[in-house]
């Protein structure tokens, strides 16, 4: 692919997306002070709900705004812009169509579900929950695809290995997550019990968050900062 110049804002956007990815699974349980069965269930906790909406909305808007490289018509079938738009809109759907209230592994949220005092767009509708789940899957898979097949067009061999490994981790995490959901449908206990969705979501989000940070040259920025401090 021919070399293309990126604006400083592109690198900042990458670092922002990466930072959001790494912070999301950490901030929510700290604020709630409780692990839930999935990241999406933090929508139903008071303060973590606000952070969930803000972070996921920022994710969506940043991805839609991000253009990346112009598509090389000779070697590429799908552009960066198309993939980030799909991922961005999927992230926004995750916000506006939250997961089902029940199944959070939290007594507090279970009581809220029984009272049907849902926050904002909260619900107990299985159809809406399926839309949410599919959208979340599309969002994560787009991030994995970008990491493995788009970011690896650069000339830095070490960075390309990181992107490929991050993409593979995303795909494996999604595959294990789907396996767990299928086993659950057949009432077969999964190895990691009620928290397997949160665990695999977190692994996937950490992976693509790392990939975006590296692509945003966060390593180079840190190295430059360290050198300036030492000199």
C-alpha positions as a Python dict, from the first residue, in 0.01 Angstrom:
ca = {
    (1, 'X'): (0, 0, 0),
    (2, 'X'): (142, 345, -87),
    (3, 'X'): (262, 555, 206),
    (4, 'X'): (3, 807, 323),
    (5, 'X'): (46, 1105, 553),
    (6, 'X'): (-167, 1123, 864),
    (7, 'X'): (-253, 1437, 1058),
    (8, 'X'): (-153, 1472, 1426),
    (9, 'X'): (-525, 1454, 1508),
    (10, 'X'): (-536, 1099, 1369),
    (11, 'X'): (-274, 987, 1618),
    (12, 'X'): (-455, 1162, 1902),
    (13, 'X'): (-779, 992, 1797),
    (14, 'X'): (-609, 652, 1804),
    (15, 'X'): (-470, 714, 2151),
    (16, 'X'): (-809, 830, 2275),
    (17, 'X'): (-981, 517, 2141),
    (18, 'X'): (-709, 299, 2293),
    (19, 'X'): (-732, 475, 2629),
    (20, 'X'): (-1111, 436, 2636),
    (21, 'X'): (-1072, 66, 2559),
    (22, 'X'): (-831, 7, 2844),
    (23, 'X'): (-1022, 219, 3094),
    (24, 'X'): (-1376, 89, 3037),
    (25, 'X'): (-1351, -253, 3212),
    (26, 'X'): (-1145, -102, 3496),
    (27, 'X'): (-1343, 211, 3582),
    (28, 'X'): (-1690, 52, 3589),
    (29, 'X'): (-1629, -214, 3859),
    (30, 'X'): (-1430, 36, 4068),
    (31, 'X'): (-1718, 285, 4061),
    (32, 'X'): (-1980, 17, 4128),
    (33, 'X'): (-1739, -164, 4366),
    (34, 'X'): (-1882, -490, 4238),
    (35, 'X'): (-1815, -723, 3946),
    (36, 'X'): (-2118, -784, 3725),
    (37, 'X'): (-2180, -1063, 3477),
    (38, 'X'): (-2106, -835, 3179),
    (39, 'X'): (-1977, -487, 3104),
    (40, 'X'): (-2318, -399, 2961),
    (41, 'X'): (-2494, -464, 3292),
    (42, 'X'): (-2319, -162, 3445),
    (43, 'X'): (-2583, 35, 3256),
    (44, 'X'): (-2818, -50, 3543),
    (45, 'X'): (-2597, 84, 3825),
    (46, 'X'): (-2636, 451, 3917),
    (47, 'X'): (-2295, 617, 3863),
    (48, 'X'): (-2144, 347, 3645),
    (49, 'X'): (-2442, 387, 3412),
    (50, 'X'): (-2339, 746, 3343),
    (51, 'X'): (-1977, 644, 3277),
    (52, 'X'): (-2088, 354, 3057),
    (53, 'X'): (-2298, 588, 2842),
    (54, 'X'): (-2028, 856, 2820),
    (55, 'X'): (-1742, 615, 2734),
    (56, 'X'): (-1938, 406, 2481),
    (57, 'X'): (-2084, 719, 2319),
    (58, 'X'): (-1734, 866, 2293),
    (59, 'X'): (-1618, 538, 2141),
    (60, 'X'): (-1891, 554, 1880),
    (61, 'X'): (-1840, 919, 1790),
    (62, 'X'): (-1460, 889, 1775),
    (63, 'X'): (-1484, 586, 1547),
    (64, 'X'): (-1734, 755, 1315),
    (65, 'X'): (-1510, 1063, 1301),
    (66, 'X'): (-1195, 860, 1234),
    (67, 'X'): (-1118, 823, 863),
    (68, 'X'): (-783, 642, 862),
    (69, 'X'): (-609, 568, 535),
    (70, 'X'): (-770, 610, 195),
    (71, 'X'): (-863, 269, 52),
    (72, 'X'): (-611, 114, -184),
    (73, 'X'): (-842, -15, -460),
    (74, 'X'): (-579, -264, -580),
    (75, 'X'): (-529, -447, -251),
    (76, 'X'): (-829, -366, -31),
    (77, 'X'): (-1197, -449, -51),
    (78, 'X'): (-1307, -252, 255),
    (79, 'X'): (-1187, 92, 366),
    (80, 'X'): (-1081, 198, 715),
    (81, 'X'): (-1364, 451, 715),
    (82, 'X'): (-1628, 187, 641),
    (83, 'X'): (-1511, -42, 923),
    (84, 'X'): (-1486, 237, 1180),
    (85, 'X'): (-1832, 364, 1081),
    (86, 'X'): (-1979, 17, 1133),
    (87, 'X'): (-1800, -16, 1466),
    (88, 'X'): (-1899, 335, 1572),
    (89, 'X'): (-2269, 296, 1494),
    (90, 'X'): (-2268, -48, 1661),
    (91, 'X'): (-2121, 111, 1977),
    (92, 'X'): (-2398, 374, 1977),
    (93, 'X'): (-2664, 104, 1939),
    (94, 'X'): (-2512, -71, 2243),
    (95, 'X'): (-2572, 253, 2438),
    (96, 'X'): (-2927, 324, 2320),
    (97, 'X'): (-3043, -39, 2327),
    (98, 'X'): (-2895, -177, 2650),
    (99, 'X'): (-2878, -539, 2754),
    (100, 'X'): (-3162, -705, 2941),
    (101, 'X'): (-3188, -608, 3308),
    (102, 'X'): (-3186, -958, 3457),
    (103, 'X'): (-2876, -1173, 3485),
    (104, 'X'): (-2638, -910, 3623),
    (105, 'X'): (-2513, -1120, 3921),
    (106, 'X'): (-2600, -827, 4147),
    (107, 'X'): (-2873, -841, 4413),
    (108, 'X'): (-2920, -462, 4392),
    (109, 'X'): (-2980, -468, 4018),
    (110, 'X'): (-3202, -778, 4047),
    (111, 'X'): (-3426, -586, 4289),
    (112, 'X'): (-3435, -296, 4042),
    (113, 'X'): (-3544, -540, 3769),
    (114, 'X'): (-3825, -677, 3985),
    (115, 'X'): (-3952, -325, 4056),
    (116, 'X'): (-3919, -242, 3682),
    (117, 'X'): (-3771, 94, 3779),
    (118, 'X'): (-3530, 86, 3486),
    (119, 'X'): (-3291, 375, 3412),
    (120, 'X'): (-3332, 556, 3079),
    (121, 'X'): (-3373, 292, 2805),
    (122, 'X'): (-3349, -6, 3041),
    (123, 'X'): (-3578, -300, 2969),
    (124, 'X'): (-3650, -668, 3017),
    (125, 'X'): (-3715, -747, 2651),
    (126, 'X'): (-3526, -1044, 2503),
    (127, 'X'): (-3556, -914, 2144),
    (128, 'X'): (-3395, -582, 2235),
    (129, 'X'): (-3130, -769, 2431),
    (130, 'X'): (-3049, -976, 2121),
    (131, 'X'): (-3007, -657, 1915),
    (132, 'X'): (-2775, -526, 2187),
    (133, 'X'): (-2571, -848, 2187),
    (134, 'X'): (-2535, -855, 1807),
    (135, 'X'): (-2433, -487, 1802),
    (136, 'X'): (-2174, -543, 2077),
    (137, 'X'): (-2037, -837, 1879),
    (138, 'X'): (-2014, -629, 1560),
    (139, 'X'): (-1836, -351, 1748),
    (140, 'X'): (-1575, -584, 1898),
    (141, 'X'): (-1524, -783, 1576),
    (142, 'X'): (-1471, -462, 1377),
    (143, 'X'): (-1203, -362, 1625),
    (144, 'X'): (-1038, -702, 1592),
    (145, 'X'): (-1053, -687, 1212),
    (146, 'X'): (-898, -339, 1205),
    (147, 'X'): (-622, -451, 1438),
    (148, 'X'): (-527, -765, 1247),
    (149, 'X'): (-590, -668, 885),
    (150, 'X'): (-571, -287, 872),
    (151, 'X'): (-309, -181, 1124),
    (152, 'X'): (-61, -440, 994),
    (153, 'X'): (-1, -246, 671),
    (154, 'X'): (279, -48, 834),
    (155, 'X'): (652, -116, 804),
    (156, 'X'): (728, -173, 1175),
    (157, 'X'): (760, -550, 1213),
    (158, 'X'): (732, -555, 1592),
    (159, 'X'): (422, -337, 1587),
    (160, 'X'): (265, -557, 1319),
    (161, 'X'): (315, -860, 1544),
    (162, 'X'): (141, -677, 1826),
    (163, 'X'): (-153, -588, 1601),
    (164, 'X'): (-188, -946, 1477),
    (165, 'X'): (-174, -1090, 1828),
    (166, 'X'): (-428, -833, 1951),
    (167, 'X'): (-661, -915, 1661),
    (168, 'X'): (-629, -1288, 1731),
    (169, 'X'): (-705, -1234, 2101),
    (170, 'X'): (-1021, -1043, 2005),
    (171, 'X'): (-1140, -1321, 1772),
    (172, 'X'): (-1062, -1597, 2024),
    (173, 'X'): (-1239, -1407, 2303),
    (174, 'X'): (-1551, -1360, 2089),
    (175, 'X'): (-1545, -1731, 1992),
    (176, 'X'): (-1523, -1836, 2359),
    (177, 'X'): (-1796, -1589, 2449),
    (178, 'X'): (-2028, -1733, 2184),
    (179, 'X'): (-1944, -2085, 2305),
    (180, 'X'): (-2040, -1987, 2657),
    (181, 'X'): (-2370, -1835, 2543),
    (182, 'X'): (-2458, -2146, 2343),
    (183, 'X'): (-2377, -2375, 2638),
    (184, 'X'): (-2586, -2152, 2863),
    (185, 'X'): (-2883, -2188, 2629),
    (186, 'X'): (-2859, -2565, 2675),
    (187, 'X'): (-2824, -2527, 3055),
    (188, 'X'): (-2465, -2653, 3048),
    (189, 'X'): (-2243, -2484, 3307),
    (190, 'X'): (-1949, -2295, 3159),
    (191, 'X'): (-1610, -2320, 3329),
    (192, 'X'): (-1602, -1956, 3446),
    (193, 'X'): (-1963, -1956, 3574),
    (194, 'X'): (-2163, -1631, 3575),
    (195, 'X'): (-1873, -1395, 3502),
    (196, 'X'): (-1747, -1547, 3175),
    (197, 'X'): (-1910, -1274, 2960),
    (198, 'X'): (-1738, -997, 3156),
    (199, 'X'): (-1404, -1180, 3146),
    (200, 'X'): (-1400, -1241, 2770),
    (201, 'X'): (-1538, -892, 2696),
    (202, 'X'): (-1261, -741, 2906),
    (203, 'X'): (-989, -945, 2735),
    (204, 'X'): (-1118, -840, 2392),
    (205, 'X'): (-1148, -473, 2488),
    (206, 'X'): (-800, -471, 2642),
    (207, 'X'): (-660, -628, 2325),
    (208, 'X'): (-801, -378, 2078),
    (209, 'X'): (-735, -91, 2320),
    (210, 'X'): (-367, -189, 2326),
    (211, 'X'): (-364, -211, 1948),
    (212, 'X'): (-505, 141, 1905),
    (213, 'X'): (-259, 285, 2157),
    (214, 'X'): (37, 130, 1977),
    (215, 'X'): (-97, 252, 1641),
    (216, 'X'): (-131, 599, 1792),
    (217, 'X'): (244, 587, 1866),
    (218, 'X'): (189, 593, 2242),
    (219, 'X'): (509, 388, 2287),
    (220, 'X'): (713, 644, 2093),
    (221, 'X'): (553, 929, 2286),
    (222, 'X'): (636, 764, 2618),
    (223, 'X'): (994, 695, 2508),
    (224, 'X'): (1041, 1058, 2399),
    (225, 'X'): (897, 1182, 2728),
    (226, 'X'): (1125, 952, 2930),
    (227, 'X'): (1430, 1065, 2732),
    (228, 'X'): (1345, 1432, 2791),
    (229, 'X'): (1305, 1367, 3163),
    (230, 'X'): (1642, 1191, 3183),
    (231, 'X'): (1833, 1451, 2982),
}
